[in-house]
């Protein structure tokens, strides 16, 4: 029997760039880089319902996030700190980053 494929998608509301948090990011120095990084994190967290962990076991470090998103390490550090302050992500006690809005932004279906 063939394996059933599951497809995921990220739904951005038409007012995504009108949200106060996104406007704050966009107007910061390197803000557009922070938004792109945030979108990459959202996409990376789709299959794990918002949690960012390497192979679902190890919380990503800034260096790991830099490598997997092809983002400068200094940008990663500032962006993560800023995203936490803006309430877009949380950092749990074990170091796991959690994308707060992901539950309202994902969908999935099988090929059936």
CSV table of N, CA, C and O in Angstrom, one decimal:
chain,number,residue,atom,x,y,z
A,1,UNK,N,0.8,-1.2,0.0
A,1,UNK,CA,0.0,0.0,0.0
A,1,UNK,C,0.9,1.2,0.0
A,1,UNK,O,1.8,1.3,0.7
A,2,UNK,N,0.6,2.2,-0.8
A,2,UNK,CA,1.3,3.4,-0.9
A,2,UNK,C,1.1,4.3,0.3
A,2,UNK,O,0.1,4.4,0.9
A,3,UNK,N,2.2,5.0,0.6
A,3,UNK,CA,2.2,6.0,1.7
A,3,UNK,C,1.3,7.2,1.3
A,3,UNK,O,1.4,7.7,0.2
A,4,UNK,N,0.4,7.6,2.2
A,4,UNK,CA,-0.4,8.7,2.0
A,4,UNK,C,0.3,10.0,2.3
A,4,UNK,O,0.9,10.2,3.4
A,5,UNK,N,0.4,10.9,1.3
A,5,UNK,CA,1.1,12.1,1.5
A,5,UNK,C,0.2,13.1,2.2
A,5,UNK,O,-1.0,13.2,1.9
A,6,UNK,N,0.8,13.9,3.1
A,6,UNK,CA,0.0,15.0,3.7
A,6,UNK,C,0.7,16.3,3.3
A,6,UNK,O,1.9,16.5,3.3
A,7,UNK,N,-0.2,17.2,2.9
A,7,UNK,CA,0.3,18.6,2.5
A,7,UNK,C,-0.1,19.6,3.5
A,7,UNK,O,-1.2,19.6,4.0
A,8,UNK,N,0.8,20.5,3.8
A,8,UNK,CA,0.6,21.6,4.7
A,8,UNK,C,0.7,22.9,4.0
A,8,UNK,O,1.4,23.0,3.0
A,9,UNK,N,0.0,23.9,4.5
A,9,UNK,CA,0.2,25.3,4.0
A,9,UNK,C,0.1,26.3,5.1
A,9,UNK,O,-0.4,26.1,6.2
A,10,UNK,N,0.7,27.5,4.8
A,10,UNK,CA,0.7,28.6,5.7
A,10,UNK,C,-0.3,29.6,5.1
A,10,UNK,O,-0.1,30.0,4.0
A,11,UNK,N,-1.3,30.0,5.9
A,11,UNK,CA,-2.2,31.0,5.5
A,11,UNK,C,-1.9,32.4,6.1
A,11,UNK,O,-1.9,32.5,7.3
A,12,UNK,N,-1.6,33.3,5.3
A,12,UNK,CA,-1.3,34.7,5.8
A,12,UNK,C,-2.6,35.5,5.5
A,12,UNK,O,-3.1,35.5,4.4
A,13,UNK,N,-3.1,36.1,6.6
A,13,UNK,CA,-4.2,37.0,6.5
A,13,UNK,C,-3.9,38.2,5.6
A,13,UNK,O,-2.7,38.6,5.6
A,14,UNK,N,-4.8,38.7,4.8
A,14,UNK,CA,-4.5,39.8,3.9
A,14,UNK,C,-4.0,41.0,4.7
A,14,UNK,O,-3.4,41.9,4.1
A,15,UNK,N,-4.3,41.1,6.0
A,15,UNK,CA,-3.8,42.3,6.7
A,15,UNK,C,-2.5,41.9,7.5
A,15,UNK,O,-2.2,42.6,8.5
A,16,UNK,N,-1.8,40.9,7.1
A,16,UNK,CA,-0.6,40.5,7.8
A,16,UNK,C,0.4,41.6,8.0
A,16,UNK,O,0.9,41.9,9.1
A,17,UNK,N,0.6,42.4,7.0
A,17,UNK,CA,1.6,43.5,7.0
A,17,UNK,C,1.0,44.7,7.7
A,17,UNK,O,1.7,45.7,7.9
A,18,UNK,N,-0.3,44.7,8.0
A,18,UNK,CA,-0.9,45.8,8.8
A,18,UNK,C,-0.9,45.6,10.3
A,18,UNK,O,-1.2,46.5,11.0
A,19,UNK,N,-0.6,44.4,10.7
A,19,UNK,CA,-0.5,44.1,12.2
A,19,UNK,C,0.5,45.1,12.8
A,19,UNK,O,1.6,45.3,12.2
A,20,UNK,N,0.2,45.5,14.0
A,20,UNK,CA,1.1,46.5,14.7
A,20,UNK,C,2.5,45.9,14.8
A,20,UNK,O,3.5,46.5,14.6
A,21,UNK,N,2.6,44.6,15.2
A,21,UNK,CA,3.9,43.9,15.5
A,21,UNK,C,4.7,43.9,14.2
A,21,UNK,O,5.9,44.1,14.2
A,22,UNK,N,4.1,43.6,13.1
A,22,UNK,CA,4.8,43.5,11.8
A,22,UNK,C,5.2,44.9,11.4
A,22,UNK,O,6.4,45.1,10.9
A,23,UNK,N,4.4,45.9,11.6
A,23,UNK,CA,4.8,47.3,11.2
A,23,UNK,C,6.0,47.7,12.1
A,23,UNK,O,6.9,48.4,11.6
A,24,UNK,N,6.0,47.4,13.4
A,24,UNK,CA,7.1,47.7,14.2
A,24,UNK,C,8.4,47.1,13.7
A,24,UNK,O,9.4,47.7,13.6
A,25,UNK,N,8.3,45.8,13.4
A,25,UNK,CA,9.5,45.1,12.8
A,25,UNK,C,9.9,45.8,11.5
A,25,UNK,O,11.1,46.0,11.4
A,26,UNK,N,9.0,46.0,10.6
A,26,UNK,CA,9.4,46.6,9.3
A,26,UNK,C,10.1,47.9,9.4
A,26,UNK,O,10.9,48.2,8.6
A,27,UNK,N,9.7,48.7,10.4
A,27,UNK,CA,10.3,50.0,10.5
A,27,UNK,C,11.6,50.0,11.4
A,27,UNK,O,12.2,51.1,11.5
A,28,UNK,N,12.1,48.9,11.8
A,28,UNK,CA,13.3,48.8,12.5
A,28,UNK,C,14.5,48.7,11.5
A,28,UNK,O,14.3,48.3,10.4
A,29,UNK,N,15.7,49.1,11.9
A,29,UNK,CA,16.8,48.8,11.0
A,29,UNK,C,16.9,47.3,10.8
A,29,UNK,O,16.7,46.5,11.8
A,30,UNK,N,17.1,46.8,9.6
A,30,UNK,CA,17.0,45.4,9.2
A,30,UNK,C,15.7,44.8,9.4
A,30,UNK,O,15.6,43.5,9.5
A,31,UNK,N,14.6,45.6,9.6
A,31,UNK,CA,13.3,45.0,9.9
A,31,UNK,C,12.8,44.1,8.8
A,31,UNK,O,12.1,43.1,9.1
A,32,UNK,N,13.0,44.4,7.6
A,32,UNK,CA,12.6,43.5,6.5
A,32,UNK,C,13.2,42.1,6.6
A,32,UNK,O,12.6,41.1,6.4
A,33,UNK,N,14.5,42.1,7.1
A,33,UNK,CA,15.2,40.8,7.3
A,33,UNK,C,14.5,40.0,8.4
A,33,UNK,O,14.4,38.8,8.4
A,34,UNK,N,14.1,40.8,9.5
A,34,UNK,CA,13.4,40.1,10.6
A,34,UNK,C,12.1,39.5,10.2
A,34,UNK,O,11.7,38.4,10.6
A,35,UNK,N,11.4,40.2,9.3
A,35,UNK,CA,10.1,39.7,8.8
A,35,UNK,C,10.3,38.4,8.0
A,35,UNK,O,9.6,37.4,8.1
A,36,UNK,N,11.3,38.4,7.1
A,36,UNK,CA,11.6,37.3,6.3
A,36,UNK,C,12.0,36.1,7.2
A,36,UNK,O,11.6,35.0,7.0
A,37,UNK,N,12.8,36.4,8.2
A,37,UNK,CA,13.2,35.3,9.2
A,37,UNK,C,12.0,34.8,9.9
A,37,UNK,O,11.9,33.6,10.0
A,38,UNK,N,11.1,35.7,10.3
A,38,UNK,CA,9.9,35.2,11.0
A,38,UNK,C,9.1,34.3,10.1
A,38,UNK,O,8.6,33.3,10.6
A,39,UNK,N,8.9,34.7,8.9
A,39,UNK,CA,8.1,33.9,7.9
A,39,UNK,C,8.8,32.5,7.7
A,39,UNK,O,8.1,31.5,7.7
A,40,UNK,N,10.1,32.5,7.7
A,40,UNK,CA,10.9,31.2,7.6
A,40,UNK,C,10.6,30.3,8.8
A,40,UNK,O,10.4,29.1,8.7
A,41,UNK,N,10.6,31.0,10.0
A,41,UNK,CA,10.3,30.2,11.2
A,41,UNK,C,8.9,29.7,11.2
A,41,UNK,O,8.6,28.5,11.6
A,42,UNK,N,7.9,30.5,10.7
A,42,UNK,CA,6.6,30.0,10.6
A,42,UNK,C,6.5,28.8,9.7
A,42,UNK,O,5.9,27.8,10.1
A,43,UNK,N,7.1,28.8,8.6
A,43,UNK,CA,7.1,27.7,7.6
A,43,UNK,C,7.8,26.5,8.2
A,43,UNK,O,7.3,25.4,8.1
A,44,UNK,N,8.9,26.7,8.9
A,44,UNK,CA,9.6,25.6,9.6
A,44,UNK,C,8.8,24.9,10.6
A,44,UNK,O,8.9,23.7,10.9
A,45,UNK,N,7.9,25.6,11.3
A,45,UNK,CA,7.1,25.1,12.4
A,45,UNK,C,5.8,24.5,12.0
A,45,UNK,O,5.1,24.0,12.9
A,46,UNK,N,5.4,24.5,10.8
A,46,UNK,CA,4.1,24.0,10.3
A,46,UNK,C,3.9,22.6,10.8
A,46,UNK,O,2.8,22.3,11.4
A,47,UNK,N,4.8,21.7,10.5
A,47,UNK,CA,4.5,20.3,10.8
A,47,UNK,C,4.6,19.9,12.3
A,47,UNK,O,4.2,18.9,12.7
A,48,UNK,N,5.2,20.8,13.1
A,48,UNK,CA,5.3,20.6,14.5
A,48,UNK,C,4.4,21.4,15.3
A,48,UNK,O,4.6,21.6,16.5
A,49,UNK,N,3.3,22.0,14.7
A,49,UNK,CA,2.3,22.8,15.3
A,49,UNK,C,2.9,23.9,16.2
A,49,UNK,O,2.4,24.2,17.3
A,50,UNK,N,3.9,24.5,15.6
A,50,UNK,CA,4.5,25.7,16.2
A,50,UNK,C,5.8,25.6,17.0
A,50,UNK,O,6.4,26.6,17.3
A,51,UNK,N,6.2,24.4,17.3
A,51,UNK,CA,7.4,24.2,18.0
A,51,UNK,C,8.6,24.1,17.1
A,51,UNK,O,8.5,23.5,16.0
A,52,UNK,N,9.7,24.7,17.5
A,52,UNK,CA,10.9,24.7,16.7
A,52,UNK,C,11.9,23.8,17.4
A,52,UNK,O,12.6,24.3,18.4
A,53,UNK,N,12.1,22.6,17.0
A,53,UNK,CA,13.1,21.7,17.5
A,53,UNK,C,13.7,20.9,16.4
A,53,UNK,O,13.1,20.5,15.5
A,54,UNK,N,15.0,20.7,16.5
A,54,UNK,CA,15.7,19.8,15.5
A,54,UNK,C,15.3,18.4,15.7
A,54,UNK,O,15.5,17.8,16.8
A,55,UNK,N,14.8,17.8,14.7
A,55,UNK,CA,14.3,16.4,14.7
A,55,UNK,C,13.3,16.2,15.9
A,55,UNK,O,13.3,15.1,16.4
A,56,UNK,N,12.6,17.2,16.2
A,56,UNK,CA,11.6,17.2,17.3
A,56,UNK,C,12.2,16.8,18.6
A,56,UNK,O,11.4,16.3,19.5
A,57,UNK,N,13.5,17.0,18.8
A,57,UNK,CA,14.1,16.6,20.1
A,57,UNK,C,14.9,17.8,20.7
A,57,UNK,O,14.7,18.1,21.9
A,58,UNK,N,15.7,18.4,19.9
A,58,UNK,CA,16.7,19.4,20.4
A,58,UNK,C,16.2,20.8,20.0
A,58,UNK,O,16.0,21.1,18.8
A,59,UNK,N,16.0,21.7,21.0
A,59,UNK,CA,15.6,23.1,20.7
A,59,UNK,C,16.7,23.7,19.8
A,59,UNK,O,17.9,23.5,20.1
A,60,UNK,N,16.3,24.5,18.8
A,60,UNK,CA,17.3,25.1,17.9
A,60,UNK,C,18.0,26.2,18.7
A,60,UNK,O,17.5,27.0,19.5
A,61,UNK,N,19.3,26.3,18.5
A,61,UNK,CA,20.2,27.4,19.0
A,61,UNK,C,20.2,28.5,17.9
A,61,UNK,O,19.8,28.2,16.8
A,62,UNK,N,20.6,29.7,18.3
A,62,UNK,CA,20.7,30.7,17.3
A,62,UNK,C,21.6,30.3,16.1
A,62,UNK,O,21.3,30.6,14.9
A,63,UNK,N,22.7,29.6,16.4
A,63,UNK,CA,23.6,29.2,15.3
A,63,UNK,C,22.8,28.2,14.4
A,63,UNK,O,23.0,28.3,13.1
A,64,UNK,N,22.1,27.3,14.9
A,64,UNK,CA,21.3,26.4,14.1
A,64,UNK,C,20.3,27.1,13.3
A,64,UNK,O,20.1,26.8,12.1
A,65,UNK,N,19.6,28.0,13.9
A,65,UNK,CA,18.6,28.8,13.1
A,65,UNK,C,19.2,29.6,12.0
A,65,UNK,O,18.6,29.7,10.9
A,66,UNK,N,20.4,30.1,12.3
A,66,UNK,CA,21.1,30.9,11.3
A,66,UNK,C,21.4,30.0,10.1
A,66,UNK,O,21.2,30.4,8.9
A,67,UNK,N,21.9,28.8,10.3
A,67,UNK,CA,22.2,27.8,9.3
A,67,UNK,C,21.0,27.4,8.5
A,67,UNK,O,21.0,27.4,7.2
A,68,UNK,N,19.9,27.0,9.2
A,68,UNK,CA,18.7,26.5,8.4
A,68,UNK,C,17.9,27.5,7.7
A,68,UNK,O,17.2,27.2,6.8
A,69,UNK,N,18.0,28.8,8.1
A,69,UNK,CA,17.3,29.9,7.5
A,69,UNK,C,18.2,30.7,6.6
A,69,UNK,O,17.7,31.6,5.9
A,70,UNK,N,19.4,30.4,6.5
A,70,UNK,CA,20.4,31.2,5.7
A,70,UNK,C,20.3,32.7,6.1
A,70,UNK,O,20.2,33.5,5.3
A,71,UNK,N,20.3,32.9,7.4
A,71,UNK,CA,20.2,34.3,8.0
A,71,UNK,C,21.5,34.6,8.8
A,71,UNK,O,21.9,33.7,9.6
A,72,UNK,N,22.0,35.8,8.7
A,72,UNK,CA,23.1,36.2,9.5
A,72,UNK,C,22.9,36.0,11.0
A,72,UNK,O,21.8,36.2,11.5
A,73,UNK,N,23.9,35.5,11.7
A,73,UNK,CA,23.7,35.1,13.1
A,73,UNK,C,23.3,36.3,14.0
A,73,UNK,O,22.5,36.2,14.9
A,74,UNK,N,23.8,37.5,13.7
A,74,UNK,CA,23.5,38.7,14.5
A,74,UNK,C,22.0,39.0,14.2
A,74,UNK,O,21.3,39.4,15.1
A,75,UNK,N,21.6,38.9,13.0
A,75,UNK,CA,20.1,39.1,12.7
A,75,UNK,C,19.3,38.1,13.4
A,75,UNK,O,18.2,38.5,13.9
A,76,UNK,N,19.7,36.9,13.5
A,76,UNK,CA,18.9,35.9,14.2
A,76,UNK,C,18.8,36.3,15.7
A,76,UNK,O,17.7,36.2,16.2
A,77,UNK,N,19.9,36.6,16.3
A,77,UNK,CA,19.8,36.9,17.7
A,77,UNK,C,18.9,38.1,18.0
A,77,UNK,O,18.1,38.1,18.9
A,78,UNK,N,19.0,39.2,17.2
A,78,UNK,CA,18.2,40.4,17.5
A,78,UNK,C,16.7,40.1,17.1
A,78,UNK,O,15.8,40.4,17.8
A,79,UNK,N,16.5,39.3,16.0
A,79,UNK,CA,15.2,39.0,15.6
A,79,UNK,C,14.5,38.2,16.6
A,79,UNK,O,13.3,38.4,17.0
A,80,UNK,N,15.1,37.1,17.1
A,80,UNK,CA,14.5,36.3,18.1
A,80,UNK,C,14.1,37.1,19.4
A,80,UNK,O,13.0,37.0,19.9
A,81,UNK,N,15.0,37.9,19.9
A,81,UNK,CA,14.8,38.7,21.0
A,81,UNK,C,13.6,39.6,20.8
A,81,UNK,O,12.7,39.8,21.6
A,82,UNK,N,13.6,40.3,19.6
A,82,UNK,CA,12.5,41.2,19.3
A,82,UNK,C,11.2,40.5,19.1
A,82,UNK,O,10.1,41.0,19.6
A,83,UNK,N,11.2,39.3,18.5
A,83,UNK,CA,10.0,38.6,18.3
A,83,UNK,C,9.4,38.1,19.6
A,83,UNK,O,8.1,38.1,19.8
A,84,UNK,N,10.2,37.8,20.5
A,84,UNK,CA,9.8,37.4,21.9
A,84,UNK,C,9.1,38.6,22.6
A,84,UNK,O,8.0,38.5,23.1
A,85,UNK,N,9.8,39.7,22.5
A,85,UNK,CA,9.3,41.0,23.1
A,85,UNK,C,8.0,41.4,22.5
A,85,UNK,O,7.1,41.9,23.2
A,86,UNK,N,7.8,41.2,21.2
A,86,UNK,CA,6.5,41.6,20.6
A,86,UNK,C,5.4,40.5,20.8
A,86,UNK,O,4.3,40.7,20.3
A,87,UNK,N,5.8,39.4,21.4
A,87,UNK,CA,4.8,38.3,21.6
A,87,UNK,C,4.4,37.5,20.4
A,87,UNK,O,3.5,36.7,20.4
A,88,UNK,N,5.3,37.5,19.4
A,88,UNK,CA,5.1,36.7,18.2
A,88,UNK,C,5.6,35.3,18.4
A,88,UNK,O,5.1,34.3,17.8
A,89,UNK,N,6.6,35.1,19.3
A,89,UNK,CA,7.1,33.8,19.6
A,89,UNK,C,7.3,33.7,21.1
A,89,UNK,O,7.4,34.8,21.8
A,90,UNK,N,7.4,32.5,21.7
A,90,UNK,CA,7.7,32.3,23.1
A,90,UNK,C,8.9,31.4,23.1
A,90,UNK,O,9.2,30.6,22.2
A,91,UNK,N,9.7,31.6,24.2
A,91,UNK,CA,10.8,30.7,24.5
A,91,UNK,C,10.5,29.9,25.7
A,91,UNK,O,10.3,30.5,26.8
A,92,UNK,N,10.3,28.6,25.6
A,92,UNK,CA,10.0,27.8,26.8
A,92,UNK,C,11.2,27.5,27.6
A,92,UNK,O,12.3,27.7,27.2
A,93,UNK,N,11.0,27.0,28.8
A,93,UNK,CA,12.0,26.7,29.7
A,93,UNK,C,13.1,25.8,29.2
A,93,UNK,O,14.3,26.0,29.5
A,94,UNK,N,12.8,24.9,28.3
A,94,UNK,CA,13.8,24.0,27.7
A,94,UNK,C,14.5,24.6,26.5
A,94,UNK,O,15.3,23.9,25.9
A,95,UNK,N,14.2,25.8,26.2
A,95,UNK,CA,14.8,26.5,25.1
A,95,UNK,C,14.0,26.4,23.8
A,95,UNK,O,14.4,27.1,22.8
A,96,UNK,N,13.0,25.6,23.7
A,96,UNK,CA,12.1,25.5,22.5
A,96,UNK,C,11.5,26.8,22.2
A,96,UNK,O,10.9,27.5,23.1
A,97,UNK,N,11.5,27.2,20.9
A,97,UNK,CA,10.8,28.4,20.5
A,97,UNK,C,9.5,27.9,20.0
A,97,UNK,O,9.3,26.9,19.3
A,98,UNK,N,8.4,28.7,20.3
A,98,UNK,CA,7.0,28.4,19.9
A,98,UNK,C,6.5,29.5,19.2
A,98,UNK,O,6.5,30.7,19.7
A,99,UNK,N,5.9,29.3,18.0
A,99,UNK,CA,5.3,30.3,17.2
A,99,UNK,C,3.9,30.5,17.6
A,99,UNK,O,3.0,29.7,17.4
A,100,UNK,N,3.6,31.6,18.3
A,100,UNK,CA,2.3,31.8,18.9
A,100,UNK,C,1.1,31.8,18.0
A,100,UNK,O,0.0,31.3,18.4
A,101,UNK,N,1.2,32.4,16.8
A,101,UNK,CA,0.0,32.5,15.9
A,101,UNK,C,-0.1,31.3,15.0
A,101,UNK,O,-1.1,31.3,14.2
A,102,UNK,N,0.7,30.4,15.0
A,102,UNK,CA,0.7,29.3,14.0
A,102,UNK,C,-0.6,28.5,13.9
A,102,UNK,O,-1.0,28.2,12.8
A,103,UNK,N,-1.2,28.3,15.0
A,103,UNK,CA,-2.5,27.5,15.0
A,103,UNK,C,-3.5,28.1,14.1
A,103,UNK,O,-4.4,27.4,13.5
A,104,UNK,N,-3.5,29.5,14.0
A,104,UNK,CA,-4.5,30.1,13.2
A,104,UNK,C,-4.1,30.3,11.7
A,104,UNK,O,-4.8,30.9,10.9
A,105,UNK,N,-2.9,29.8,11.5
A,105,UNK,CA,-2.3,30.1,10.1
A,105,UNK,C,-2.0,28.9,9.3
A,105,UNK,O,-1.6,29.0,8.2
A,106,UNK,N,-2.2,27.7,9.9
A,106,UNK,CA,-1.9,26.4,9.1
A,106,UNK,C,-3.1,25.7,8.7
A,106,UNK,O,-4.2,25.8,9.3
A,107,UNK,N,-2.9,25.0,7.6
A,107,UNK,CA,-4.0,24.0,7.1
A,107,UNK,C,-3.2,22.8,6.6
A,107,UNK,O,-2.0,22.9,6.3
A,108,UNK,N,-4.0,21.7,6.4
A,108,UNK,CA,-3.4,20.5,5.8
A,108,UNK,C,-4.4,19.7,5.2
A,108,UNK,O,-5.6,19.8,5.5
A,109,UNK,N,-4.0,18.8,4.4
A,109,UNK,CA,-4.9,17.8,3.7
A,109,UNK,C,-4.1,16.7,3.2
A,109,UNK,O,-2.9,16.8,3.0
A,110,UNK,N,-4.7,15.6,2.9
A,110,UNK,CA,-4.1,14.5,2.3
A,110,UNK,C,-4.4,14.5,0.8
A,110,UNK,O,-5.3,15.3,0.4
A,111,UNK,N,-3.8,13.7,0.0
A,111,UNK,CA,-4.1,13.7,-1.4
A,111,UNK,C,-5.4,13.1,-1.7
A,111,UNK,O,-6.0,13.1,-2.8
A,112,UNK,N,-6.1,12.5,-0.7
A,112,UNK,CA,-7.4,11.9,-0.9
A,112,UNK,C,-8.4,13.0,-0.8
A,112,UNK,O,-9.5,12.9,-1.0
